[in-house]
Coordinates of C-alpha atoms and ligand atoms in Angstrom, one line a residue:
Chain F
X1 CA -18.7 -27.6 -15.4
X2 CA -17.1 -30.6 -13.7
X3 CA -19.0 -31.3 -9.9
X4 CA -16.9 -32.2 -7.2
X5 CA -17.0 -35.7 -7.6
X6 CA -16.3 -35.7 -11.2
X7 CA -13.2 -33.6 -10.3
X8 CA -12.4 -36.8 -8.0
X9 CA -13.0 -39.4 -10.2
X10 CA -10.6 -38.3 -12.7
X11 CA -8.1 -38.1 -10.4
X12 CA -7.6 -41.5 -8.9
X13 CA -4.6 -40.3 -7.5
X14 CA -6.7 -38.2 -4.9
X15 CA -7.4 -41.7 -3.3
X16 CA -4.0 -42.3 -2.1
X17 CA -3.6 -39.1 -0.2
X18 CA -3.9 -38.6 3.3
X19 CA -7.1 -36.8 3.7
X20 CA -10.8 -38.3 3.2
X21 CA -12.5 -36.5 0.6
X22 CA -15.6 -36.6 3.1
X23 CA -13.7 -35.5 5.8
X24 CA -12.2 -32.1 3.6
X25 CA -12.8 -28.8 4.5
X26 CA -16.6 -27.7 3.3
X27 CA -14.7 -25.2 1.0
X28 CA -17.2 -25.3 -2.1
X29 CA -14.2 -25.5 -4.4
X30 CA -13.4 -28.9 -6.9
X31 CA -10.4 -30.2 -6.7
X32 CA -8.2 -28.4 -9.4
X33 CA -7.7 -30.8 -12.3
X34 CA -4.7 -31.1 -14.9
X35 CA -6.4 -29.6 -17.6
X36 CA -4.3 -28.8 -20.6
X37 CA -5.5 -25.3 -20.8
X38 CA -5.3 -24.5 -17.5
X39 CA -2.0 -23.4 -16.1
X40 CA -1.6 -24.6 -12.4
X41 CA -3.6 -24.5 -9.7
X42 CA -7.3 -23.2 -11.4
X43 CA -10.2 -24.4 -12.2
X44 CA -13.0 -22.7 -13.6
X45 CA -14.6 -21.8 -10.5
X46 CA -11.0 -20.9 -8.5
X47 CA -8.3 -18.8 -9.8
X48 CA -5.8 -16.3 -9.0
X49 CA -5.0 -13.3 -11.3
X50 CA -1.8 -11.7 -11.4
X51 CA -1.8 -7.5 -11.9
X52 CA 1.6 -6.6 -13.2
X53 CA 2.7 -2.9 -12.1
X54 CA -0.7 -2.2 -9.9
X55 CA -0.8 -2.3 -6.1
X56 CA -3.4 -1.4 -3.5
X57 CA -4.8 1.6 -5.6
X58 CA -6.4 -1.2 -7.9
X59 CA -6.2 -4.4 -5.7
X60 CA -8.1 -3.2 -2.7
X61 CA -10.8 -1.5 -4.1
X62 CA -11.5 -4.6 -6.7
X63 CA -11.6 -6.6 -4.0
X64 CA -14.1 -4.9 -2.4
X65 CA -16.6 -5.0 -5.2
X66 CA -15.7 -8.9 -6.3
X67 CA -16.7 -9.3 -2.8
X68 CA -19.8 -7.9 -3.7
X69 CA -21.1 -9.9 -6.0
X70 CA -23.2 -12.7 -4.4
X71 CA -22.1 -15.4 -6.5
X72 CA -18.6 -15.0 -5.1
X73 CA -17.5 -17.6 -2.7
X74 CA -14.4 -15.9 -1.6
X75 CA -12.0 -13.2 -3.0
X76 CA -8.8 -11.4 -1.8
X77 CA -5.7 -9.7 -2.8
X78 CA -2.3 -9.5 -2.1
X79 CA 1.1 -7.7 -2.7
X80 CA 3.2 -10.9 -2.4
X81 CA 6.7 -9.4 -2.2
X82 CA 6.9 -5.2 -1.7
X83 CA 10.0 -4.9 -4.2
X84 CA 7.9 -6.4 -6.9
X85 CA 5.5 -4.6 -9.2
X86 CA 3.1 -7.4 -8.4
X87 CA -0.3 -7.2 -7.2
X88 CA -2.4 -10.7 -7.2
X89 CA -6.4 -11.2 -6.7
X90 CA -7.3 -14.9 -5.4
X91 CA -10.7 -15.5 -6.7
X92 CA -13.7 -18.2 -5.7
X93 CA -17.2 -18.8 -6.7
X94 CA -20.2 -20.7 -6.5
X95 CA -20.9 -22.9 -9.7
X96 CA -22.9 -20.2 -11.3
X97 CA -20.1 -18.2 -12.8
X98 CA -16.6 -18.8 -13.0
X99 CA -13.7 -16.3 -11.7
X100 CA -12.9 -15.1 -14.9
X101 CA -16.7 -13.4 -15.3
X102 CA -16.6 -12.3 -11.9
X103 CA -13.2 -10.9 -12.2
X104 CA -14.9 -8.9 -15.5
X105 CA -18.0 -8.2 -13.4
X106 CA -15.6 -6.9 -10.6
X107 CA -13.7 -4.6 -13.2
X108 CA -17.4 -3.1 -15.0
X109 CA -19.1 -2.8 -11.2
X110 CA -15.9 -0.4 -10.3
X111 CA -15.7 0.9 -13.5
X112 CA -19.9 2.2 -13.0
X113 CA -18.5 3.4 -9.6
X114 CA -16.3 5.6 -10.6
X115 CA -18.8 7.1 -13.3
X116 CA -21.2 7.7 -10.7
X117 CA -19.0 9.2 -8.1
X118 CA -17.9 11.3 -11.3
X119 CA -21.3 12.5 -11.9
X120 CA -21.7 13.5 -8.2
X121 CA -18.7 15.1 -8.4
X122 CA -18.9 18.0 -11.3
X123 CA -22.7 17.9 -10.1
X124 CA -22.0 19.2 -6.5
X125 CA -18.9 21.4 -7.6
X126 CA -21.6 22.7 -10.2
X127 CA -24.0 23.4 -7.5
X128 CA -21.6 24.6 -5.6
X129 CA -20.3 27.5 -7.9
X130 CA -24.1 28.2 -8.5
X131 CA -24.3 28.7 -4.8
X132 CA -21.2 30.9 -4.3
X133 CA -22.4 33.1 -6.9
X134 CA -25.9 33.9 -6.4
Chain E
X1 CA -30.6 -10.8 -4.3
X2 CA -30.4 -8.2 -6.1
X3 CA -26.1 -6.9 -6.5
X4 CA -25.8 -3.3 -7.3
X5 CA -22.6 -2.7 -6.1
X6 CA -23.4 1.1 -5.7
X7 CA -25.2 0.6 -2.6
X8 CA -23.7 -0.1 0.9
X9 CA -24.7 -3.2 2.8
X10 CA -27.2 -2.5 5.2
X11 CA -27.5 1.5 4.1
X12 CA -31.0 2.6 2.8
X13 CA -28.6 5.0 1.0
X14 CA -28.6 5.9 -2.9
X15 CA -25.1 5.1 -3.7
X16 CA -22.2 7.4 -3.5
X17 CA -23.0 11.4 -2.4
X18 CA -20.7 14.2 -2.6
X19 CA -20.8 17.6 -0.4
X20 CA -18.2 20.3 -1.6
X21 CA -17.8 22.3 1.1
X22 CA -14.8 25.2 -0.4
X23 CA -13.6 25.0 -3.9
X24 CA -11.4 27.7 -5.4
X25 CA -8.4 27.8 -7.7
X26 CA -5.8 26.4 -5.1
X27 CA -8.3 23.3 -3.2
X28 CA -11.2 21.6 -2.7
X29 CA -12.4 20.6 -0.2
X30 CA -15.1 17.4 -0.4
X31 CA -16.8 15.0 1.3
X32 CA -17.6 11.7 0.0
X33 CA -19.7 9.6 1.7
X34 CA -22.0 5.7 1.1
X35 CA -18.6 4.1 -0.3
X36 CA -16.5 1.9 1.1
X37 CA -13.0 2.9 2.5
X38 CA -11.4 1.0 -0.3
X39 CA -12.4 2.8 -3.0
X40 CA -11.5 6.1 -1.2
X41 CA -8.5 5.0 -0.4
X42 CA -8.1 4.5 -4.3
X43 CA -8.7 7.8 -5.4
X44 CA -6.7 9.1 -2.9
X45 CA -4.0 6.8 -3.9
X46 CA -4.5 7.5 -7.7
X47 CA -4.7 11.8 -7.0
X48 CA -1.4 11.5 -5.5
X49 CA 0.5 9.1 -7.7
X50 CA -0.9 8.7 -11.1
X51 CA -2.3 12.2 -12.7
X52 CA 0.2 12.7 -15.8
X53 CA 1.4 16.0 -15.8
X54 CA 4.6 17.4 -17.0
X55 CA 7.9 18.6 -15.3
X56 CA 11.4 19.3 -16.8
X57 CA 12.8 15.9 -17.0
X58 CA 16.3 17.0 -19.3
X59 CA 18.4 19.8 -18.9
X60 CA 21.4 20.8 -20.7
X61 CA 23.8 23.3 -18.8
X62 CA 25.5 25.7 -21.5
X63 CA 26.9 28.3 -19.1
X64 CA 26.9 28.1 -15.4
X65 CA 29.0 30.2 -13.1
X66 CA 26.5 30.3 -10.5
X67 CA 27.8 28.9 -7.5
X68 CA 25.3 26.2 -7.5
X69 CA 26.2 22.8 -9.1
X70 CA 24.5 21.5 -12.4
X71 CA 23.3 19.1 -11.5
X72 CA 21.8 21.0 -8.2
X73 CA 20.0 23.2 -10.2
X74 CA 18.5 20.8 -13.1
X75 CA 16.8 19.3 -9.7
X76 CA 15.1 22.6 -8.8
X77 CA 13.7 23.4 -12.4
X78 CA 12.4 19.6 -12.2
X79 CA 10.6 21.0 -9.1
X80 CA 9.4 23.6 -10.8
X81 CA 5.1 23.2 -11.7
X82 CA 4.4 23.7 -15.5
X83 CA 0.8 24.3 -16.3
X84 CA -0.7 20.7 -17.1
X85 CA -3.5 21.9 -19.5
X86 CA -3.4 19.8 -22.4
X87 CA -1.0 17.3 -21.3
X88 CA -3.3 14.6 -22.6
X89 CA -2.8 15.4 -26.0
X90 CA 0.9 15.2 -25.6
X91 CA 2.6 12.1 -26.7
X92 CA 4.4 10.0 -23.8
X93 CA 8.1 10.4 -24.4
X94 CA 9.0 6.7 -24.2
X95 CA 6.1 5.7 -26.4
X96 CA 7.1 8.8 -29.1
X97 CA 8.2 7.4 -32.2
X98 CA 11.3 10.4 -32.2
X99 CA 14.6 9.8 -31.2
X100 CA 15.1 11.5 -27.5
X101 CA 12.0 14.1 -27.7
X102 CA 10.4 16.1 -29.9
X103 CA 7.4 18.6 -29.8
X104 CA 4.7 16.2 -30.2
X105 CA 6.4 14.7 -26.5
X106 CA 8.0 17.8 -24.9
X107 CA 8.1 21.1 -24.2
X108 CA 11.3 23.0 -24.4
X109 CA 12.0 25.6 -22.0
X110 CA 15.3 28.1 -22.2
X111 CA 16.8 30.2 -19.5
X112 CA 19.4 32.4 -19.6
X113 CA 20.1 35.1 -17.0
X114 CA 23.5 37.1 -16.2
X115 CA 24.3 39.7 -13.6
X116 CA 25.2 42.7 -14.3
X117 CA 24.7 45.2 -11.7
X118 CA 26.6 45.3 -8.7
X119 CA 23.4 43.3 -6.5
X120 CA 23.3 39.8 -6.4
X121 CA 20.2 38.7 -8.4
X122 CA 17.5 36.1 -8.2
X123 CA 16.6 34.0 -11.0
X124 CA 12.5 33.3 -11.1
X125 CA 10.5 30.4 -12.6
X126 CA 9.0 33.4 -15.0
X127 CA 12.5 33.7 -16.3
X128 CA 12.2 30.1 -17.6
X129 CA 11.1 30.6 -21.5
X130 CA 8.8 28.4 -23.5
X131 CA 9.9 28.0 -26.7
X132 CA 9.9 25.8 -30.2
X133 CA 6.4 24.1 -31.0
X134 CA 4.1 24.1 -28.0
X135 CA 0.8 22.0 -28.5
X136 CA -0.6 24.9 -26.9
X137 CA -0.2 28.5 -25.5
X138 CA -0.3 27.3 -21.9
X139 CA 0.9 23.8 -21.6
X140 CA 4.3 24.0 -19.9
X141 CA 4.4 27.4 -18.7
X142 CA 5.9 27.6 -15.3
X143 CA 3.2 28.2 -12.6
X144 CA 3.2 31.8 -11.5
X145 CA 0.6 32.3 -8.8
X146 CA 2.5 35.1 -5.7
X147 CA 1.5 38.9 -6.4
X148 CA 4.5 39.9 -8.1
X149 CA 4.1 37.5 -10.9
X150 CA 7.7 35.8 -10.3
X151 CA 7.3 32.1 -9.4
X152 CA 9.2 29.8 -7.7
X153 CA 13.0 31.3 -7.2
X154 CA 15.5 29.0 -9.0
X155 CA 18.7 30.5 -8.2
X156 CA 20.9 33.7 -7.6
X157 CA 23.6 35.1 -9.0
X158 CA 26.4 37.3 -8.0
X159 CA 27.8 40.1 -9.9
X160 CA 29.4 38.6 -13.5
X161 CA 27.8 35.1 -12.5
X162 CA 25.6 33.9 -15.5
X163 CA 23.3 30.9 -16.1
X164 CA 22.0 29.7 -19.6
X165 CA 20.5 26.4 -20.2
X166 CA 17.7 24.9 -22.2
X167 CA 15.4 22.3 -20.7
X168 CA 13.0 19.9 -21.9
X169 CA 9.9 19.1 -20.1
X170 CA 8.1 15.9 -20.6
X171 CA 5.3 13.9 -19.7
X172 CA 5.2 11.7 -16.0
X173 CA 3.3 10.5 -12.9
X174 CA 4.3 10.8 -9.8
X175 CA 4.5 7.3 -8.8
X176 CA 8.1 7.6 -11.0
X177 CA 9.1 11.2 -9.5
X178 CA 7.2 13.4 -6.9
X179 CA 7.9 16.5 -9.5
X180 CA 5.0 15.2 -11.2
X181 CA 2.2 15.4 -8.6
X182 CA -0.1 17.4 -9.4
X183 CA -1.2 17.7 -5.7
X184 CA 0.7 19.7 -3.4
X185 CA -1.1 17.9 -0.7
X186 CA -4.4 16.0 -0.7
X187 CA -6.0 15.4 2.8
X188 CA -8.1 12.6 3.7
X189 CA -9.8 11.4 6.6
X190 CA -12.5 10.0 8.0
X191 CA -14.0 9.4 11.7
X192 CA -13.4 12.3 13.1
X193 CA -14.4 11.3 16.8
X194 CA -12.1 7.9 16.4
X195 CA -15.3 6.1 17.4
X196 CA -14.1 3.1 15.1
X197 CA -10.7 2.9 17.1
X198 CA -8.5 2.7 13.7
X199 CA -6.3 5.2 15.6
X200 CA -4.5 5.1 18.9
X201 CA -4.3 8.4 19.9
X202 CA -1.3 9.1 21.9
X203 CA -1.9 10.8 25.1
X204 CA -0.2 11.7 28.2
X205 CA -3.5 12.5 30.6
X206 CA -6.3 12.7 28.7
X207 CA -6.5 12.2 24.9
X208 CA -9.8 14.2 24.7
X209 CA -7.9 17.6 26.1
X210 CA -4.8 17.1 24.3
X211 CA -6.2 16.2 21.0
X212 CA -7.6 19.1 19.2
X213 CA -11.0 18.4 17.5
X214 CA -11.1 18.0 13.5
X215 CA -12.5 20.5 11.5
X216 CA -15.3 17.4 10.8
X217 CA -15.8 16.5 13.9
X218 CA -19.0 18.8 14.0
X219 CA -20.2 17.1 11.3
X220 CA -20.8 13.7 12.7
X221 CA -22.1 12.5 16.5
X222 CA -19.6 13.0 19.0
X223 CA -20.1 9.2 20.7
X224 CA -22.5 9.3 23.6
X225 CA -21.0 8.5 27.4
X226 CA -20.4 5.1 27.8
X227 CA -21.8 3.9 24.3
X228 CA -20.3 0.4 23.6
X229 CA -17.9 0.0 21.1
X230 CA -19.8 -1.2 17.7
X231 CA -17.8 -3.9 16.3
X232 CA -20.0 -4.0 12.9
X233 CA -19.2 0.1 12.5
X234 CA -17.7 0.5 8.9
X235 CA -16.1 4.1 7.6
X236 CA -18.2 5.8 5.6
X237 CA -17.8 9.0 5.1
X238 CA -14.4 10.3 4.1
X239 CA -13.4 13.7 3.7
X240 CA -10.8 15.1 1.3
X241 CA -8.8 18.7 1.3
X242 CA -7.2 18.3 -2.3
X243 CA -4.2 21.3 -2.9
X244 CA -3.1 21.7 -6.2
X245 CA 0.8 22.9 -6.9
X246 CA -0.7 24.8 -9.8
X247 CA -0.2 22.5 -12.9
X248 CA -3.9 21.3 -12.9
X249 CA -6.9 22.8 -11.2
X250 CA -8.2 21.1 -8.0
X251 CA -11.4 19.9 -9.6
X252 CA -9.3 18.7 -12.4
X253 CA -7.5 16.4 -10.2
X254 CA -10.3 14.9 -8.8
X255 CA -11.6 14.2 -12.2
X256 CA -8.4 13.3 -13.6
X257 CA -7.8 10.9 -11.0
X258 CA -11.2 8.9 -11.1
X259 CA -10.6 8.8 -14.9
X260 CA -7.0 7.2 -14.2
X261 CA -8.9 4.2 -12.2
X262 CA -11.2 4.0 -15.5
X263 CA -8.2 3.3 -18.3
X264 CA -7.3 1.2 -15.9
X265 CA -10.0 -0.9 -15.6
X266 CA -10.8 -0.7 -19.3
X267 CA -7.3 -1.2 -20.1
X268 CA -7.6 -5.1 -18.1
X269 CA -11.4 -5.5 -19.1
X270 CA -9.8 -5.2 -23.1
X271 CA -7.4 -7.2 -22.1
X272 CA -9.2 -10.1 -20.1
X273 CA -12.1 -10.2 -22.9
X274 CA -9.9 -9.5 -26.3
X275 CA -7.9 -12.6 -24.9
X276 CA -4.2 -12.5 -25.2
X277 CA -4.0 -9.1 -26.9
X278 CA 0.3 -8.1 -27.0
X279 CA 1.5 -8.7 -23.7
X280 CA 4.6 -10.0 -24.3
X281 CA 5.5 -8.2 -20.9
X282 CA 6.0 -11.5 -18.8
X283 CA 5.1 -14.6 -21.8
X284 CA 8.1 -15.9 -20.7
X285 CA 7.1 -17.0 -17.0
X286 CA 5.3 -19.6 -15.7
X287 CA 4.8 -19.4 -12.3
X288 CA 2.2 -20.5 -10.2
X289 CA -0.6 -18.6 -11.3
X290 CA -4.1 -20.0 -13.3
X291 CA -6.3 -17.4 -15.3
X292 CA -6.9 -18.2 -18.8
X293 CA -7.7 -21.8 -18.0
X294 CA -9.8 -22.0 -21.5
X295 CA -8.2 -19.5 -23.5
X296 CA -5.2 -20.9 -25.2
X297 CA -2.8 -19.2 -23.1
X298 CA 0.6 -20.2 -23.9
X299 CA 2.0 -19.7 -20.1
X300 CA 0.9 -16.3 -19.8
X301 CA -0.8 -15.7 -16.5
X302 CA -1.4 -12.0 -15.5
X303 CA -2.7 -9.3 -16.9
X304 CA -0.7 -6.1 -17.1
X305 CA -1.7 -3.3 -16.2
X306 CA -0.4 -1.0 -19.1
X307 CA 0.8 2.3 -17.6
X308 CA 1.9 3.3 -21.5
X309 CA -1.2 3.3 -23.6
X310 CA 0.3 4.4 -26.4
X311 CA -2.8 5.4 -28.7
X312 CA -5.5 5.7 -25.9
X313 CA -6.5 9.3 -26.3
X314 CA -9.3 10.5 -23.8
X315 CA -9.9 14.3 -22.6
X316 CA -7.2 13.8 -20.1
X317 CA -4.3 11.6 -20.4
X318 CA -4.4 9.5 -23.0
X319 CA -1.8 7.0 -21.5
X320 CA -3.1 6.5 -18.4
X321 CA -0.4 7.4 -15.3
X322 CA 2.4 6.6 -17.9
X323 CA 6.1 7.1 -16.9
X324 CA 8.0 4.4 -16.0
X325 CA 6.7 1.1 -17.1
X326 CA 5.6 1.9 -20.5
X327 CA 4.4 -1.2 -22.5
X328 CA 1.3 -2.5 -23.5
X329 CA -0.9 -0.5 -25.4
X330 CA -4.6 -1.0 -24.6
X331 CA -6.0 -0.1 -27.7
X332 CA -7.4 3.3 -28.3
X333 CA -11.6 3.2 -28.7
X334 CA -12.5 1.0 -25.9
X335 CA -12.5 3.4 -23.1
X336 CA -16.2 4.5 -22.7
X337 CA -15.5 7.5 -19.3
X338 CA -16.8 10.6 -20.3
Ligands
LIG1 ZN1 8.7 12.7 -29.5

C-alpha cells in the first residue's frame, strides 16, 4: 500500500498546486492516485460506495457500525439528492485495512446485530408467553 | 482494542436486551434497549416499509351497478388485508416467469354480490372468494377479525344493484403502496422525560402540566431539579408498540423485518465479495464514485441493493421487500439468518 509520500512522488503534478504538502490538513488519507483500476477519486484506503435503491433504513445504521470499527478513520453517509433512489457511504481508514474490508466488516458486524437482537427477541416473547401462562 | 460492535461505548452492558411488556394477536409491545438509535431507527424503518405481504394489486370489473366507480372500488379491495402466511414461498410477480400472473405469483380472489331484497345491502371483505390454485389454505384470505366474522365493508348496494368482479392479489412492500404494510401502526420512542432535548415541546405555560407523561416515563429517571443538561447523553433505550392490520402476526413482523435488514446485507456482502456478480443495473454510468479500485470494474461503482431476489428463498420472503425495483438477483444459498 502506497505511503503518503509515494502517493506524492508519482504525482509531480501535486508540486505545482497551490497548497504545501507540509502545510495540508493532518487528514491521514494519500493523495488519490490515477490508478487504472480505480475509478475516480479512491484509493485503497478512501472510498465512497454508492447503494442503489436503499436510504436511511440501511445507510444510517451501517454507518454507525463502520464507525465502530477502530481501524476506521472516518465514515459517513448521505442521500445526495431526495428524488433519487441513491444512498452513498464515504469511507476512510487507517493503513491497516482498506474501505472495501471495512465496508464488508461493517455489513457482517450489522448482519451479527440483527441475529442477536433476533435471538433476544423470540427469547423474551418466549418467556413472555411462558409467563402469561403459568 | 478489542471491536465487538454489540456493545455500547462506555456501557458495561451485554449487548442488545429486549423486555416484552404485552404481546397478543393484534401488538406487541417491546423495549429494546444497549443499541444505538440508528439501528432502531432501522427496524422501525424496515417494519413499516419493507415486510412483503400481499394485497389485491389487479381487478377486473365484470358487472358494476353499484353507485361507486370502478375504479373507486378496486382501491378499497387493494386496502383490504389478506392473510400474509406463506407469502414467502410465493413467487414475486415481476420476477415470475408467466405472462401477467399466475398461481405460483398470485392469488385470485372473486366477488360477486347482487341485491335482492328491498334493503340496501353491504358487501363484506368475507364475501371476497379465494379461488384457483392457492399455495396454501390461508394465504390470501381476507382478514376477518370483528365478532360477526364480516371484515372490512367494501361496498353497498341498493335494491337490483349488483357487483361481480375477480381480483388478483400479488406480492408487495409498502415502500411501493401503503396496502402492503403489514403494520397498522408501529410506535416508537424513546426518552420519555425529553432529558436529551431532541424534542421541543410546545407549551403555552408550563410544558410539564400541559404535556401528559408517556406510558414509559415510569420506567426511566424523571431528571433531578436543576440537573445540568449532559451533552455526552446518547438514546438508548427505545420502545416499540407494533399493531398488525392482520396479514402477519405482530411477532412476525418484528422477525420479518430484522430478517429484511439481513438479505439485505447478504445481498451486498455477495455482491461486494463475488465481485461484479450481474448488475447491469447502472454499468452504464460513470460518475464520480471509486469502490472497486482493484477489481476490474469496468465503470461500475455501486452496489445495488436488489429488492427482487429472484431465487433467494428463506422462511420469510424470499425476495427481500420486493415490489418495485426488481432486478438483481442475489443468488439463493448465501443467506445464513435463521
Ligand atoms: Zn406468475
Amino acid at each position: 500500500m502506497p505511503t503518503r509520500s509515494k502517493a506524492r512522488k508519482e504525482e509531480p503534478a501535486e508540486a505545482g498546486s497551490d497548497i504545501v504538502m507540509e502545510e495540508a490538513p493532518t487528514s491521514h488519507q494519500p493523495e488519490s492516485k490515477d490508478d487504472d483500476m480505480s475509478l475516480p477519486g479512491s484509493t485503497p484506503t478512501a472510498a465512497s460506495f454508492e447503494f442503489l435503491n436503499e436510504g436511511h433504513t440501511l445507510g444510517n445504521a451501517l454507518r454507525y457500525v463502520i464507525n465502530r470499527n477502530p481501524e476506521v478513520e472516518f465514515c459517513a453517509y448521505a442521500i445526495p439528492h431526495p428524488s433519487e433512489p441513491k444512498m452513498t457511504v464515504r469511507i476512510q481508514t487507517f493503513e491497516g485495512t482498506t474501505a472495501i474490508e471495512a465496508l464488508e466488516k461493517g455489513l457482517r458486524d450489522l448482519q451479527d446485530l440483527c441475529d442477536v437482537v433476533t435471538d433476544k427477541f423470540i427469547e423474551a416473547r418466549e418467556r413472555f408467553s411462558a409467563g402469561a401462562s403459568s | 482494542m478489542d471491536f465487538d460492535p454489540m456493545v455500547m461505548d462506555d456501557a458495561e452492558s451485554l449487548g442488545p436486551v429486549v423486555k416484552i411488556s404485552q404481546a397478543d394477536s393484534v401488538r406487541t409491545k417491546f423495549e429494546l434497549s444497549n443499541v444505538d438509535i440508528s439501528f432502531a431507527n432501522s427496524l422501525r424503518r424496515v417494519m413499516l416499509a419493507e415486510i412483503p405481504t400481499i394485497a389485491i394489486d389487479l381487478v377486473e370489473i365484470e358487472e358494476n351497478s353499484t353507485v361507486l366507480a370502478d375504479e373507486f372500488i378496486a382501491h378499497r379491495l387493494g386496502l383490504i388485508p389478506l392473510n400474509a402466511e406463506g407469502v414467502e414461498s410465493l413467487v414475486n410477480s415481476r420476477d415470475c416467469d408467466c405472462e401477467g400472473y399466475c398461481e405460483h405469483c398470485s392469488v385470485r380472489l372473486t366477488l360477486h354480490a347482487k341485491c335482492t331484497g328491498d334493503e340496501n345491502m353491504s358487501v363484506f371483505a368475507r364475501d371476497l372468494v379465494p379461488t384457483g390454485e392457492r399455495l396454501n389454505q390461508v394465504l390470501g384470505t381476507p382478514i376477518v377479525t370483528d365478532s360477526e366474522g364480516l371484515g372490512p365493508l367494501i361496498l353497498k348496494l341498493r335494491p337490483g344493484q349488483e357487483i361481480k368482479l375477480e381480483c388478483i392479489a400479488k406480492k408487495g412492500i409498502a415502500k411501493e403502496h401503503a396496502k402492503w404494510a403489514p403494520s397498522a401502526a408501529i410506535g416508537f420512542e424513546y426518552d420519555p422525560h425529553n432529558k436529551l432535548h431532541h424534542t421541543d415541546l410546545w407549551y403555552e405555560q408550563d410544558p410539564k402540566a400541559e404535556w401528559p407523561p408517556s406510558e414509559y416515563a415510569e420506567w426511566e429517571e424523571p431528571p433531578q431539579e436543576g440537573e445540568p443538561f449532559d451533552y455526552d447523553a446518547v438514546p438508548n433505550r427505545f420502545y416499540y408498540n407494533v399493531e398488525t392490520a392482520g396479514n402477519l402476526p405482530p411477532d412476525a413482523i418484528v422477525t420479518e423485518g430484522i430478517k429484511v435488514l439481513q438479505q439485505k446485507l447478504a445481498g451486498l456482502i455477495h455482491e461486494l465479495t463475488e465481485g461484479e456478480g450481474g448488475d447491469g443495473a447502472n454499468g452504464d454510468y460513470n460518475g464520480p464514485r471509486s469502490p472497486e479500485y482493484n477489481t476490474g470494474a469496468d465503470g461500475f461503482g455501486g452496489y445495488t441493493t436488489p429488492f427482487g431476489n429472484a431465487g433467494n428463498q428463506s422462511a420469510w420472503g424470499g425476495a427481500g421487500g420486493t415490489t418495485p425495483y426488481g432486478t438483481t438477483p442475489y443468488g439463493a444459498g448465501q443467506s445464513s439468518w435463521s
